[in-house]
Short mmCIF file of C-alpha atoms and ligand atoms in Angstrom, two decimals:
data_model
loop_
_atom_site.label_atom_id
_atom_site.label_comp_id
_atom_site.label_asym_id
_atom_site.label_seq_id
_atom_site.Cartn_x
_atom_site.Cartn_y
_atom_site.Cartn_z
CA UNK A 16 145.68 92.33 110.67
CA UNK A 17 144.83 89.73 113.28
CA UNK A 18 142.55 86.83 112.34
CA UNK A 19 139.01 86.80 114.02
CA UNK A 20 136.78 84.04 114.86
CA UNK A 21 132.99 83.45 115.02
CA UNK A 22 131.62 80.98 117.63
CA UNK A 23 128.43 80.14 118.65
CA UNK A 24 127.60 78.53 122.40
CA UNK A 25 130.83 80.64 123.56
CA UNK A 26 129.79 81.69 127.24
CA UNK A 27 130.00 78.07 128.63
CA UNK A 28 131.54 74.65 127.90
CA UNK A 29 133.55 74.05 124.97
CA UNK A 30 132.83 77.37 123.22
CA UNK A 31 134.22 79.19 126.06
CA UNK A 32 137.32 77.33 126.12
CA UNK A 33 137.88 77.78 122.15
CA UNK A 34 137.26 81.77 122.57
CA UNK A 35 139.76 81.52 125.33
CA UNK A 36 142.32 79.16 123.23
CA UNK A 37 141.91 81.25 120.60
CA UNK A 38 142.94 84.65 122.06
CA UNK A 39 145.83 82.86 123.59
CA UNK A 40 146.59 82.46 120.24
CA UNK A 41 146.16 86.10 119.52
CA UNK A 42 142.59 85.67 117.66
CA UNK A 43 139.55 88.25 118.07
CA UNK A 44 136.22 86.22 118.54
CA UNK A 45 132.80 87.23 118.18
CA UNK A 46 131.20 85.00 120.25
CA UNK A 47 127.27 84.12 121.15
CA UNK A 48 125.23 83.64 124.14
CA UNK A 49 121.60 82.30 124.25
CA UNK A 50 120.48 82.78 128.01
CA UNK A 51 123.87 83.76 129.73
CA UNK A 52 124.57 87.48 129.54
CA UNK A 53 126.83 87.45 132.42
CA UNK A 54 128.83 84.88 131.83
CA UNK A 55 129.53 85.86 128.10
CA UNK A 56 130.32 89.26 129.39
CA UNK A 57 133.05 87.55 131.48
CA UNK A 58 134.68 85.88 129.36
CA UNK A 59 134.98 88.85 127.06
CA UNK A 60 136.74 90.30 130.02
CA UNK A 61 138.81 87.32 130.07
CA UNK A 62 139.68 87.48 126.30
CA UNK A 63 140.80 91.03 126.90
CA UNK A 64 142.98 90.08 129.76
CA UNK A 65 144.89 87.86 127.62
CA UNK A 66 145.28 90.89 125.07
CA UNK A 67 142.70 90.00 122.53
CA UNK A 68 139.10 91.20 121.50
CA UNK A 69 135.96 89.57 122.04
CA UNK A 70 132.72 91.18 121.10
CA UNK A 71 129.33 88.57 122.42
CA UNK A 72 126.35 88.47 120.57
CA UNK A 73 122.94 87.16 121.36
CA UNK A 74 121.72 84.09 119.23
CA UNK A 75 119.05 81.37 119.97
CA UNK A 76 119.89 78.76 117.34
CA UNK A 77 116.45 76.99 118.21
CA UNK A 78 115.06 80.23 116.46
CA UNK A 79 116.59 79.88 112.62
CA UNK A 80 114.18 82.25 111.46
CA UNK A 81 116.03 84.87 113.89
CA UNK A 82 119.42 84.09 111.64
CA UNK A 83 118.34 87.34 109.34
CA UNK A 84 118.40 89.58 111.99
CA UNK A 85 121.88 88.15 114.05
CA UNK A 86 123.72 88.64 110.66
CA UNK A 87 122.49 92.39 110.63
CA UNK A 88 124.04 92.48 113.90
CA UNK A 89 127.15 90.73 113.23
CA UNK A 90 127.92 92.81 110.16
CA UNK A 91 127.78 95.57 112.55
CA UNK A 92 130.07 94.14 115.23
CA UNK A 93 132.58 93.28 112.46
CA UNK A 94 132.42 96.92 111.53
CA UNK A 95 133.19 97.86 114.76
CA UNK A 96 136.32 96.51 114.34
CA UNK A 97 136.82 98.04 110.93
CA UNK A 98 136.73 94.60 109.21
CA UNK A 99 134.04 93.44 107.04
CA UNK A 100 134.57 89.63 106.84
CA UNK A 101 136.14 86.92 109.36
CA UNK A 102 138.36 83.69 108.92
CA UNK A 103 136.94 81.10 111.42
CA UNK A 104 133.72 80.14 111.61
CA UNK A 105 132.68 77.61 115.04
CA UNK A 106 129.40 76.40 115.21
CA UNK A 107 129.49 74.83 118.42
CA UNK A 108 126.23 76.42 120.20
CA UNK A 109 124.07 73.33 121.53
CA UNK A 110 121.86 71.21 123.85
CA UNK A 111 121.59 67.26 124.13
CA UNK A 112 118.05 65.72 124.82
CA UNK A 113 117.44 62.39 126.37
CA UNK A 114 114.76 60.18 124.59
CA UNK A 115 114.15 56.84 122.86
CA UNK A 116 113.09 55.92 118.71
CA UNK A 117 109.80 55.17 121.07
CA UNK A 118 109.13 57.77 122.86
CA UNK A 119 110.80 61.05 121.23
CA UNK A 120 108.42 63.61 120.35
CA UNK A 121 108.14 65.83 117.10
CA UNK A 122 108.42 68.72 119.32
CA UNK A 123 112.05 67.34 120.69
CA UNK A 124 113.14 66.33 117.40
CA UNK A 125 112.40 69.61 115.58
CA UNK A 126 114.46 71.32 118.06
CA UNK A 127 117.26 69.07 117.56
CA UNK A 128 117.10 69.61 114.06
CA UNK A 129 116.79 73.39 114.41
CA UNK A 130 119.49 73.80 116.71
CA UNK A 131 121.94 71.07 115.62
CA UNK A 132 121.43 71.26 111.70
CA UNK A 133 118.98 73.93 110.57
CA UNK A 134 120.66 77.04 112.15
CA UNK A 135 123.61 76.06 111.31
CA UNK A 136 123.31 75.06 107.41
CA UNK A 137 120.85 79.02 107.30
CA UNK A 138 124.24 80.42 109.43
CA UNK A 139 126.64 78.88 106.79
CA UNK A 140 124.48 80.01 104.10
CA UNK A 141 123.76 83.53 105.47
CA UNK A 142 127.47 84.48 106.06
CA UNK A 143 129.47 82.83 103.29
CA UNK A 144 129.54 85.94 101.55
CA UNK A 145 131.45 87.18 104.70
CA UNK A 146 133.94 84.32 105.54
CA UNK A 147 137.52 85.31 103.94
CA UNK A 148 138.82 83.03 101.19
CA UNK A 149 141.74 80.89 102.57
CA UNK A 150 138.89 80.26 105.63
CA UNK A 151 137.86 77.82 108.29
CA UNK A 152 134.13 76.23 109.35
CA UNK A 153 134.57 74.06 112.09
CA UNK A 154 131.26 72.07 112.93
CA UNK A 155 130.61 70.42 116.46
CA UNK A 156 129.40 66.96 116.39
CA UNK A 157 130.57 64.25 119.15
CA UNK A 158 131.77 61.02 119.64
CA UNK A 159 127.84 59.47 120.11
CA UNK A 160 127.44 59.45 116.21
CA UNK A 161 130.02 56.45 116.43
CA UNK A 162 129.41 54.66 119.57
CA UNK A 163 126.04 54.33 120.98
CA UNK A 164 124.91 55.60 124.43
CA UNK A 165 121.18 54.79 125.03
CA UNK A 166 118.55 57.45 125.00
CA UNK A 167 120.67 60.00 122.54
CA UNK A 168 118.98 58.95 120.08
CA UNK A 169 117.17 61.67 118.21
CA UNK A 170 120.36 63.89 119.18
CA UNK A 171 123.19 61.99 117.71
CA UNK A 172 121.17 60.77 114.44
CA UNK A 173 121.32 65.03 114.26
CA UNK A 174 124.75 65.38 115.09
CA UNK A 175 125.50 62.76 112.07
CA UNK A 176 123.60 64.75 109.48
CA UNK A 177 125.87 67.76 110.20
CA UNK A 178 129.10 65.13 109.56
CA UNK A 179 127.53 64.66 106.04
CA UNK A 180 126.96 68.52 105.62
CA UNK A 181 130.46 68.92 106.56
CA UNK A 182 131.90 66.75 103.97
CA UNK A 183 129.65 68.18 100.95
CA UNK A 184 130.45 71.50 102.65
CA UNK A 185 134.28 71.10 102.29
CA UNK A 186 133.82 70.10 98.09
CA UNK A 187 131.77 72.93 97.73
CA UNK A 188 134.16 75.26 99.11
CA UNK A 189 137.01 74.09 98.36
CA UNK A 190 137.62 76.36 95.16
CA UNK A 191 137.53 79.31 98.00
CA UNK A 192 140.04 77.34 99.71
CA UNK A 193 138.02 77.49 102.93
CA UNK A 194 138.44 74.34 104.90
CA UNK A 195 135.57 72.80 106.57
CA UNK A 196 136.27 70.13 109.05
CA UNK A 197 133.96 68.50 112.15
CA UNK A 198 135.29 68.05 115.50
CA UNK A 199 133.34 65.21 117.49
CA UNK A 200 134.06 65.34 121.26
CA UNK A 201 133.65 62.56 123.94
CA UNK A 202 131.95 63.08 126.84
CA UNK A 203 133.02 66.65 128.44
CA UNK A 204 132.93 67.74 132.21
CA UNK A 205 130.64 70.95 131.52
CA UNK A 206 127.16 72.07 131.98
CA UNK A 207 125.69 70.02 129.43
CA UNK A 208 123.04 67.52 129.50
CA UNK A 209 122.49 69.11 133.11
CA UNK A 210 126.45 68.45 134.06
CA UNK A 211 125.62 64.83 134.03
CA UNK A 212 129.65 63.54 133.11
CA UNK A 213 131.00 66.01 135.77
CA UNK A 214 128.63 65.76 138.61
CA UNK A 215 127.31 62.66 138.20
CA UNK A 216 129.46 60.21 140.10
CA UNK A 217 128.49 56.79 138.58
CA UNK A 218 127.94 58.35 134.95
CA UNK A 219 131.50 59.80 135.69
CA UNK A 220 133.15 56.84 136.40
CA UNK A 221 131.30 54.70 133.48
CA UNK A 222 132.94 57.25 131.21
CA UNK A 223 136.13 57.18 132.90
CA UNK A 224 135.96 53.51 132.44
CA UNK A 225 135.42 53.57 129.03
CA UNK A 226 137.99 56.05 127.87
CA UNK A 227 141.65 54.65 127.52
CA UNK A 228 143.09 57.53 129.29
CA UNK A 229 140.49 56.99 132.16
CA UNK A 230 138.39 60.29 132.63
CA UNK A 231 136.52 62.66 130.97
CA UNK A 232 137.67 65.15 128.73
CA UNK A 233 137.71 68.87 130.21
CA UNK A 234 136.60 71.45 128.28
CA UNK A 235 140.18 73.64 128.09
CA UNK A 236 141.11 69.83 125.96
CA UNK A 237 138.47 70.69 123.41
CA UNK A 238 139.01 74.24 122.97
CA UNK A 239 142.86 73.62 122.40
CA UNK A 240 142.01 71.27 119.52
CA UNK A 241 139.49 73.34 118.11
CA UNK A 242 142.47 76.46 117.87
CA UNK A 243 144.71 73.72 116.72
CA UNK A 244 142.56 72.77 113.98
CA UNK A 245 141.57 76.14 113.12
CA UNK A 246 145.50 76.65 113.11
CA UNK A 247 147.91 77.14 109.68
CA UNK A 248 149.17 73.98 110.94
CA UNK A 249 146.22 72.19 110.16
CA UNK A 250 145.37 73.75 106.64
CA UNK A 251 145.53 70.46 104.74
CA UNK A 252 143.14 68.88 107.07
CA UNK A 253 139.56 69.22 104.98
CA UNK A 254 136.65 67.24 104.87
CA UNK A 255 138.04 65.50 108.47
CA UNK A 256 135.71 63.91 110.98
CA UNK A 257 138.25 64.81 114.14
CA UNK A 258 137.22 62.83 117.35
CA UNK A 259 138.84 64.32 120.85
CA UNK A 260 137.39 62.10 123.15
CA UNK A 261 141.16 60.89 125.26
CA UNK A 262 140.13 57.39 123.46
CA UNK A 263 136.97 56.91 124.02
CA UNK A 264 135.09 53.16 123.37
CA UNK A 265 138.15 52.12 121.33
P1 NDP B 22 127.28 73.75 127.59
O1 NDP B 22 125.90 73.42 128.08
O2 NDP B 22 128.38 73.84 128.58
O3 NDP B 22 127.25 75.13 126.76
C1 NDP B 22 126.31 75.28 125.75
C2 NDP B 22 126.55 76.57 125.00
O4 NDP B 22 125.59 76.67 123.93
C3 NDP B 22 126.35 77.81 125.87
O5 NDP B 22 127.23 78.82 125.42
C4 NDP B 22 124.89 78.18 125.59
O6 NDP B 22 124.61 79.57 125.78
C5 NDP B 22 124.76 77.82 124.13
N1 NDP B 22 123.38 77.50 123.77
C6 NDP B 22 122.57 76.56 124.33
N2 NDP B 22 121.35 76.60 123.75
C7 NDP B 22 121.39 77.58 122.83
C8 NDP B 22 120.45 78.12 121.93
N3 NDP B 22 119.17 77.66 121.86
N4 NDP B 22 120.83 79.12 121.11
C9 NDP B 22 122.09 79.59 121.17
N5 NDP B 22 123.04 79.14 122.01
C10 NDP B 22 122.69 78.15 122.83
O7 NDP B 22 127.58 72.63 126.49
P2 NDP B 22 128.99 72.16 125.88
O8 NDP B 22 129.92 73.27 125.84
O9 NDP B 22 129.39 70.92 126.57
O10 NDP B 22 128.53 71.74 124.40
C11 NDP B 22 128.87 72.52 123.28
C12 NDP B 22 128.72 71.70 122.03
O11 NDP B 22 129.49 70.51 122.13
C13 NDP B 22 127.28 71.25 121.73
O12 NDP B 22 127.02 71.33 120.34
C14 NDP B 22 127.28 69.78 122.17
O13 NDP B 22 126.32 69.04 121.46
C15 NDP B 22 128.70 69.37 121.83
N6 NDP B 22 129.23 68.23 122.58
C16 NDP B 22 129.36 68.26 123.95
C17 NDP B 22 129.87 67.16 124.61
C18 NDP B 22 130.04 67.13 126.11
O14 NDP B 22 130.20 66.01 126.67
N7 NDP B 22 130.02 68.25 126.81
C19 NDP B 22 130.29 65.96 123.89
C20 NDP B 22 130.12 66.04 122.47
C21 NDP B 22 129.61 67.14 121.85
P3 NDP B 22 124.16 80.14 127.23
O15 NDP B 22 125.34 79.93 128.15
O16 NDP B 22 123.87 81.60 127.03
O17 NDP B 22 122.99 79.34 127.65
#
């Protein structure tokens, strides 16, 4: 029996490209959408060309009181595929926001916190019962809870509460032998933050300046190191704050 993945956010971005590194790696993925139906249905059809599975889900992580009923359906979608529990669990699904200590409002920071840390502790929590032993969690942080770039601040405080999770995450389920390890990317040429680090020429080149191998990542470079991490290879790795950012502010 094949191994099968969960990932959130995998229509676009970084998500995509782990679903697709994945089934190049012969893994099944059930993957989410929030507001994308089209393109998730896509890249199912691209999973399937490179002779995997792919099943996508709707999910709005800004909602965790919705996590009840997207379990229901993912117990269903694992039946489908006459399993009843999966190896890999990604929680990559995600927005940035753009604000300062001053001027961030309660209403931007509790979606932060709902998307980037509540949903995903209630998803842990909700399927752990349903995550093989001998398992992988894989949280999505990025490179901004080390370095500082002005006006992510409500955002990256977030991102480096779910690198604390992680690690308390890993000791607690470590007797299951399920690894839990954070990836932290640098800045990414995709749609986030309104495609700012791909289509933004000077914020393009400030990054490129500021990475040792002189661009931006793309997001095929993330979703290889998320399937290598996810990989037997990697099964001593627990615990691990990984940062894929080509060497960025060294
Ligand atoms: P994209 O904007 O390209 O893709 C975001 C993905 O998340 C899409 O699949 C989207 O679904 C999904 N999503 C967005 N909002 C919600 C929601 N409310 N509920 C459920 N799903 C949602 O972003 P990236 O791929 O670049 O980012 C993915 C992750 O990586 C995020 O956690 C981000 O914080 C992190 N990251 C990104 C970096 C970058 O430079 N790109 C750097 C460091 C970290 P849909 O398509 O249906 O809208």
């Amino acid at each position: 029996m094949g191994k099968v993945a969960v990932v959130t956010g995998g229509s676009r971005g970084l998500g995509k490209a782990a679903v697709l590194a994945l089934a190049k790696r012969g893994v099944d993925t059930i993957f989410t959408y929030h507001r994308n139906a089209t393109a998730a249905h896509a890249v199912v059809a691209q999973v399937q060309a490179l002779g995997a599975k792919a099943q996508a889900l709707h999910l709005d992580v800004s909602k965790p009181e919705t996590l009840d009923d997207f379990v229901i359906t993912l117990h269903t979608a694992l039946r489908e595929w006459n399993v009843s529990t999966f190896d890999f669990l990604v929680n990559n699904a995600g927005i940035g926001s753009y604000s300062t200590a001053a001027d961030t409002s309660v209403e931007l920071l509790d979606t932060m916190y709902a998307i980037h840390l509540k949903s995903v502790f209630l998803l842990v929590q909700k399927t752990l019962d349903t995550i093989t032993d001998g398992g992988r969690i894989l949280n999505v942080s990025t490179g901004l809870t080390r370095f500082v770039g002005p006006g992510h601040i409500a955002y990256a405080c977030i991102k480096g509460a779910i690198e604390v999770y992680t690690r308390y995450l890993a000791q607690e389920l470590g007797p299951r032998k399920i690894t839990v390890n954070v990836i932290a990317p640098g800045a990414t040429a995709t749609d986030f933050n309104g495609g700012a680090v791909r289509d933004n020429e000077v914020y393009n080149k400030a990054v490129s300046n500021a990475v040792a191998l002189g661009r931006p990542g793309q997001a095929e470079e993330i979703g290889d190191a998320v399937a290598c991490l996810l990989s037997d290879e990697c099964r001593w790795i627990n615990g691990e704050r990984v940062e894929v950012s080509g060497g960025q502010r060294l």
